[in-house]
PDB file of C-alpha atoms in Angstrom:
ATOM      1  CA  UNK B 218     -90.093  57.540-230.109  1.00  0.00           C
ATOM      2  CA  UNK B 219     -89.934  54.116-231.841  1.00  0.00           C
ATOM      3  CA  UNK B 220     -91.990  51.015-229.816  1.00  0.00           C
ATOM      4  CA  UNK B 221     -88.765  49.122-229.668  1.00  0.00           C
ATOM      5  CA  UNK B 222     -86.890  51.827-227.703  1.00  0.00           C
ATOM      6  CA  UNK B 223     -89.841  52.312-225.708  1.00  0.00           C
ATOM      7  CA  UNK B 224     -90.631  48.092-224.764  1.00  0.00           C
ATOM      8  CA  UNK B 225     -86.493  47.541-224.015  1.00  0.00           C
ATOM      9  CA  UNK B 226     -86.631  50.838-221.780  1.00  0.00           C
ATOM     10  CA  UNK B 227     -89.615  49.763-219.702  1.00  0.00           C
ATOM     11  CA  UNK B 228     -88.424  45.895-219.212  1.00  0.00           C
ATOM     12  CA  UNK B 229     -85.024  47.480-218.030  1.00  0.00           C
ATOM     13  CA  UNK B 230     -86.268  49.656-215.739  1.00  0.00           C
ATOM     14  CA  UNK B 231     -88.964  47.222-214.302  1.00  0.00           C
ATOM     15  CA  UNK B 232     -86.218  44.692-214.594  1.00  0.00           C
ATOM     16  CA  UNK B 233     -88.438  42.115-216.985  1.00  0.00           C
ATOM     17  CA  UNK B 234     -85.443  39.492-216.830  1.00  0.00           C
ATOM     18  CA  UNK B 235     -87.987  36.748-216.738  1.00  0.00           C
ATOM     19  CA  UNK B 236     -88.210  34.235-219.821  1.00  0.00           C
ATOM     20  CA  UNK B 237     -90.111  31.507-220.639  1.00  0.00           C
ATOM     21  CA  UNK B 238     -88.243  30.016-223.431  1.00  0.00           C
ATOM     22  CA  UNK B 239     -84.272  28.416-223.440  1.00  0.00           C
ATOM     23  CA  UNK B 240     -83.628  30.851-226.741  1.00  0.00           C
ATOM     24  CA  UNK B 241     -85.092  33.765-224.273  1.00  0.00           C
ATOM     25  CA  UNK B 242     -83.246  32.639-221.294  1.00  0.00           C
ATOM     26  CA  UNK B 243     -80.327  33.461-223.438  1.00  0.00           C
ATOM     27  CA  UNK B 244     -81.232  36.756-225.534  1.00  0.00           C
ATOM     28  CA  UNK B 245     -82.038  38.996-222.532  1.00  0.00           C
ATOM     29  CA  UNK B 246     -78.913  38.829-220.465  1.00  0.00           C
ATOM     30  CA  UNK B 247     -77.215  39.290-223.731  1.00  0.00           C
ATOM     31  CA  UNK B 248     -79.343  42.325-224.677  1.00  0.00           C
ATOM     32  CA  UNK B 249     -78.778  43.956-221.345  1.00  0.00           C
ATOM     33  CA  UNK B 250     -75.172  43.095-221.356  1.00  0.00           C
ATOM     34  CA  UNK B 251     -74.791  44.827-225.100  1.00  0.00           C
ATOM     35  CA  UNK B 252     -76.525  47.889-223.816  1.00  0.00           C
ATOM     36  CA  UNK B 253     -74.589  48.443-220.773  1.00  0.00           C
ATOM     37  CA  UNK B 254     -71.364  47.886-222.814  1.00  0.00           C
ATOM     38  CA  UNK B 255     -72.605  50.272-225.310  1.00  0.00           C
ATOM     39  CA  UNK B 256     -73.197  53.209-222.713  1.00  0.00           C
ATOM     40  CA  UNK B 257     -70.603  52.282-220.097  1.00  0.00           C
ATOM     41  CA  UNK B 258     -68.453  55.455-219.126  1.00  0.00           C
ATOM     42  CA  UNK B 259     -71.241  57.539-220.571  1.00  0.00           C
ATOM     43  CA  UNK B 260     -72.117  61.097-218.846  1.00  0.00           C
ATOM     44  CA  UNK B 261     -74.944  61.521-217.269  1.00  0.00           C
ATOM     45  CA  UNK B 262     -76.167  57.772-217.510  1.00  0.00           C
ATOM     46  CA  UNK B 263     -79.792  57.440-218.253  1.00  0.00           C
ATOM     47  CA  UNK B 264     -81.798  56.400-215.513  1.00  0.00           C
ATOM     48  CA  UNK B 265     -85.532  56.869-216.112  1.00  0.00           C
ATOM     49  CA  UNK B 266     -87.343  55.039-218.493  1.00  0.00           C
ATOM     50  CA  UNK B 267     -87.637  58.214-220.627  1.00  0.00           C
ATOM     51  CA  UNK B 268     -84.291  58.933-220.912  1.00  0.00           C
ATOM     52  CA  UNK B 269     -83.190  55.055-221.631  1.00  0.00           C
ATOM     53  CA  UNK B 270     -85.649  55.630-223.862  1.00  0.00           C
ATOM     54  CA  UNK B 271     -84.315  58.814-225.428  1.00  0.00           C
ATOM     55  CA  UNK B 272     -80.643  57.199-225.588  1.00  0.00           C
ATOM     56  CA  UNK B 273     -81.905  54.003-227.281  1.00  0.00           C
ATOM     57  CA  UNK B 274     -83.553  55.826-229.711  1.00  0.00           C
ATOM     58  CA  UNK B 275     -80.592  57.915-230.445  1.00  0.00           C
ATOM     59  CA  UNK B 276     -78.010  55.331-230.950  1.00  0.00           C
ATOM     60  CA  UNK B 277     -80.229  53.159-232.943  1.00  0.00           C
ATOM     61  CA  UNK B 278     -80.923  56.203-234.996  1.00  0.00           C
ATOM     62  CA  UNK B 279     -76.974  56.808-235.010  1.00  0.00           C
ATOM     63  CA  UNK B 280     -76.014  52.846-235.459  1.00  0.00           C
ATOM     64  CA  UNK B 281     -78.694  50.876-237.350  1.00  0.00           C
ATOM     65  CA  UNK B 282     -76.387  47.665-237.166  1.00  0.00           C
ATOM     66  CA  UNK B 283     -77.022  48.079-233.210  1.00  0.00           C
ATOM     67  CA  UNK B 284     -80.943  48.291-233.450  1.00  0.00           C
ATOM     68  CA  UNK B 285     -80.860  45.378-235.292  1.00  0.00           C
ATOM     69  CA  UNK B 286     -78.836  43.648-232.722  1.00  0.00           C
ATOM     70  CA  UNK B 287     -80.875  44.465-230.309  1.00  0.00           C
ATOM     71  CA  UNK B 288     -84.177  44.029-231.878  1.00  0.00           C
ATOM     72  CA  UNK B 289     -82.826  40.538-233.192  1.00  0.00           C
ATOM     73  CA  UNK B 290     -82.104  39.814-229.042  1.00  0.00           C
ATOM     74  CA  UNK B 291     -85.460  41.558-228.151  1.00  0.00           C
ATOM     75  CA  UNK B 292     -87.295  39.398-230.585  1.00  0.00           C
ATOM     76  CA  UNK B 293     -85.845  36.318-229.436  1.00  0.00           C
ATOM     77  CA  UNK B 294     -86.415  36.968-225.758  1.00  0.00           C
ATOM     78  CA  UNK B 295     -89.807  38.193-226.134  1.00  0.00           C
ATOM     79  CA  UNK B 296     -90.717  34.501-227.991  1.00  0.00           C
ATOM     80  CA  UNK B 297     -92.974  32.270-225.871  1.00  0.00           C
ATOM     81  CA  UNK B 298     -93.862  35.776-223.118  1.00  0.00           C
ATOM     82  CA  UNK B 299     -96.859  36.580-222.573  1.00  0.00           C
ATOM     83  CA  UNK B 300     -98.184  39.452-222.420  1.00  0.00           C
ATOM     84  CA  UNK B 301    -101.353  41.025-220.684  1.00  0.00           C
ATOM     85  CA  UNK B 302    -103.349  44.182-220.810  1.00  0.00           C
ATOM     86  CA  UNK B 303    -105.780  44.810-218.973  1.00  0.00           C
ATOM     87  CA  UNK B 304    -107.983  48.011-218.565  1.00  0.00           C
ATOM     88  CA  UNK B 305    -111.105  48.580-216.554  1.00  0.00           C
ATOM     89  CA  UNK B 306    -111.954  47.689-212.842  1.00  0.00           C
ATOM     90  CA  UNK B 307    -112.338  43.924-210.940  1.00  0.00           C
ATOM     91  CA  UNK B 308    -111.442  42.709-208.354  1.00  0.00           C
ATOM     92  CA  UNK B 309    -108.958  39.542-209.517  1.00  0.00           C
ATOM     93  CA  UNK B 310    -107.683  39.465-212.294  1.00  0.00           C
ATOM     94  CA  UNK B 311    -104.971  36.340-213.776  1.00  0.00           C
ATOM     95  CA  UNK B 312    -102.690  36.370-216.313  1.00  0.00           C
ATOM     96  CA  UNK B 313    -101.983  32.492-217.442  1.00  0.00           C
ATOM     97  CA  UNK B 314     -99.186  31.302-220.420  1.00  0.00           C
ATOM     98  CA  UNK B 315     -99.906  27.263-220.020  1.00  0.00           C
ATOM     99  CA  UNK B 316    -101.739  24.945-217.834  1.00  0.00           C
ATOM    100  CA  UNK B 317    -100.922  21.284-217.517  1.00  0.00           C
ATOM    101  CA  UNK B 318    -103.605  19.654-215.804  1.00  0.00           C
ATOM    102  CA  UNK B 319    -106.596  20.961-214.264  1.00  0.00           C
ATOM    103  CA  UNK B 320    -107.361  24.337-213.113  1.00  0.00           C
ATOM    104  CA  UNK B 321    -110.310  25.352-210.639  1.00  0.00           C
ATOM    105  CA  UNK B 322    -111.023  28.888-209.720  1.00  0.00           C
ATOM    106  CA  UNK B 323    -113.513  29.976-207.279  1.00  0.00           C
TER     107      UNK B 323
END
């Protein structure tokens, strides 16, 4: 499965609408919108993130004009996200993008 498929399937199911950036605010409901158009009326719909997964890959595989639509839109939504991975164990952990001003953590 190609990591674009993959990253668009998880923020749709986990319903990652939220953007930092004005050119993101704008690319994500547009992404969505051009996937749903693109599988409206479509039998059984894909539901779990596998099979959005699955159907992504397909069509991009089928319509290469459409993955780059979509990775264009991805691309631009993703600018200015953060992103945070974190593996292990403790007992707080915080994920930050920018701080204006002072920050105290006890």
């Amino acid at each position: 499965m190609d990591p674009l498929s993959l990253a668009i399937a998880g923020a749709l199911v986990a319903g990652a609408a939220t953007a930092v950036s004005e050119s993101a605010t704008a690319a994500l409901p547009t992404l969505w919108r051009r996937i749903r158009e693109r599988f409206s009326g479509r039998t059984p719909t894909p539901a779990t993130e596998a099979e959005i997964a699955t159907a992504l890959h397909e069509e991009f595989t089928r319509d290469p004009s459409f993955r780059r639509e979509c990775e264009d839109l991805w691309n631009r939504a993703s600018t200015g996200t953060v992103t945070n991975t974190f593996h292990g164990e403790a007992k707080n952990v915080v994920q930050t993008h920018e701080v204006n001003g002072g920050l105290t953590m006890q």
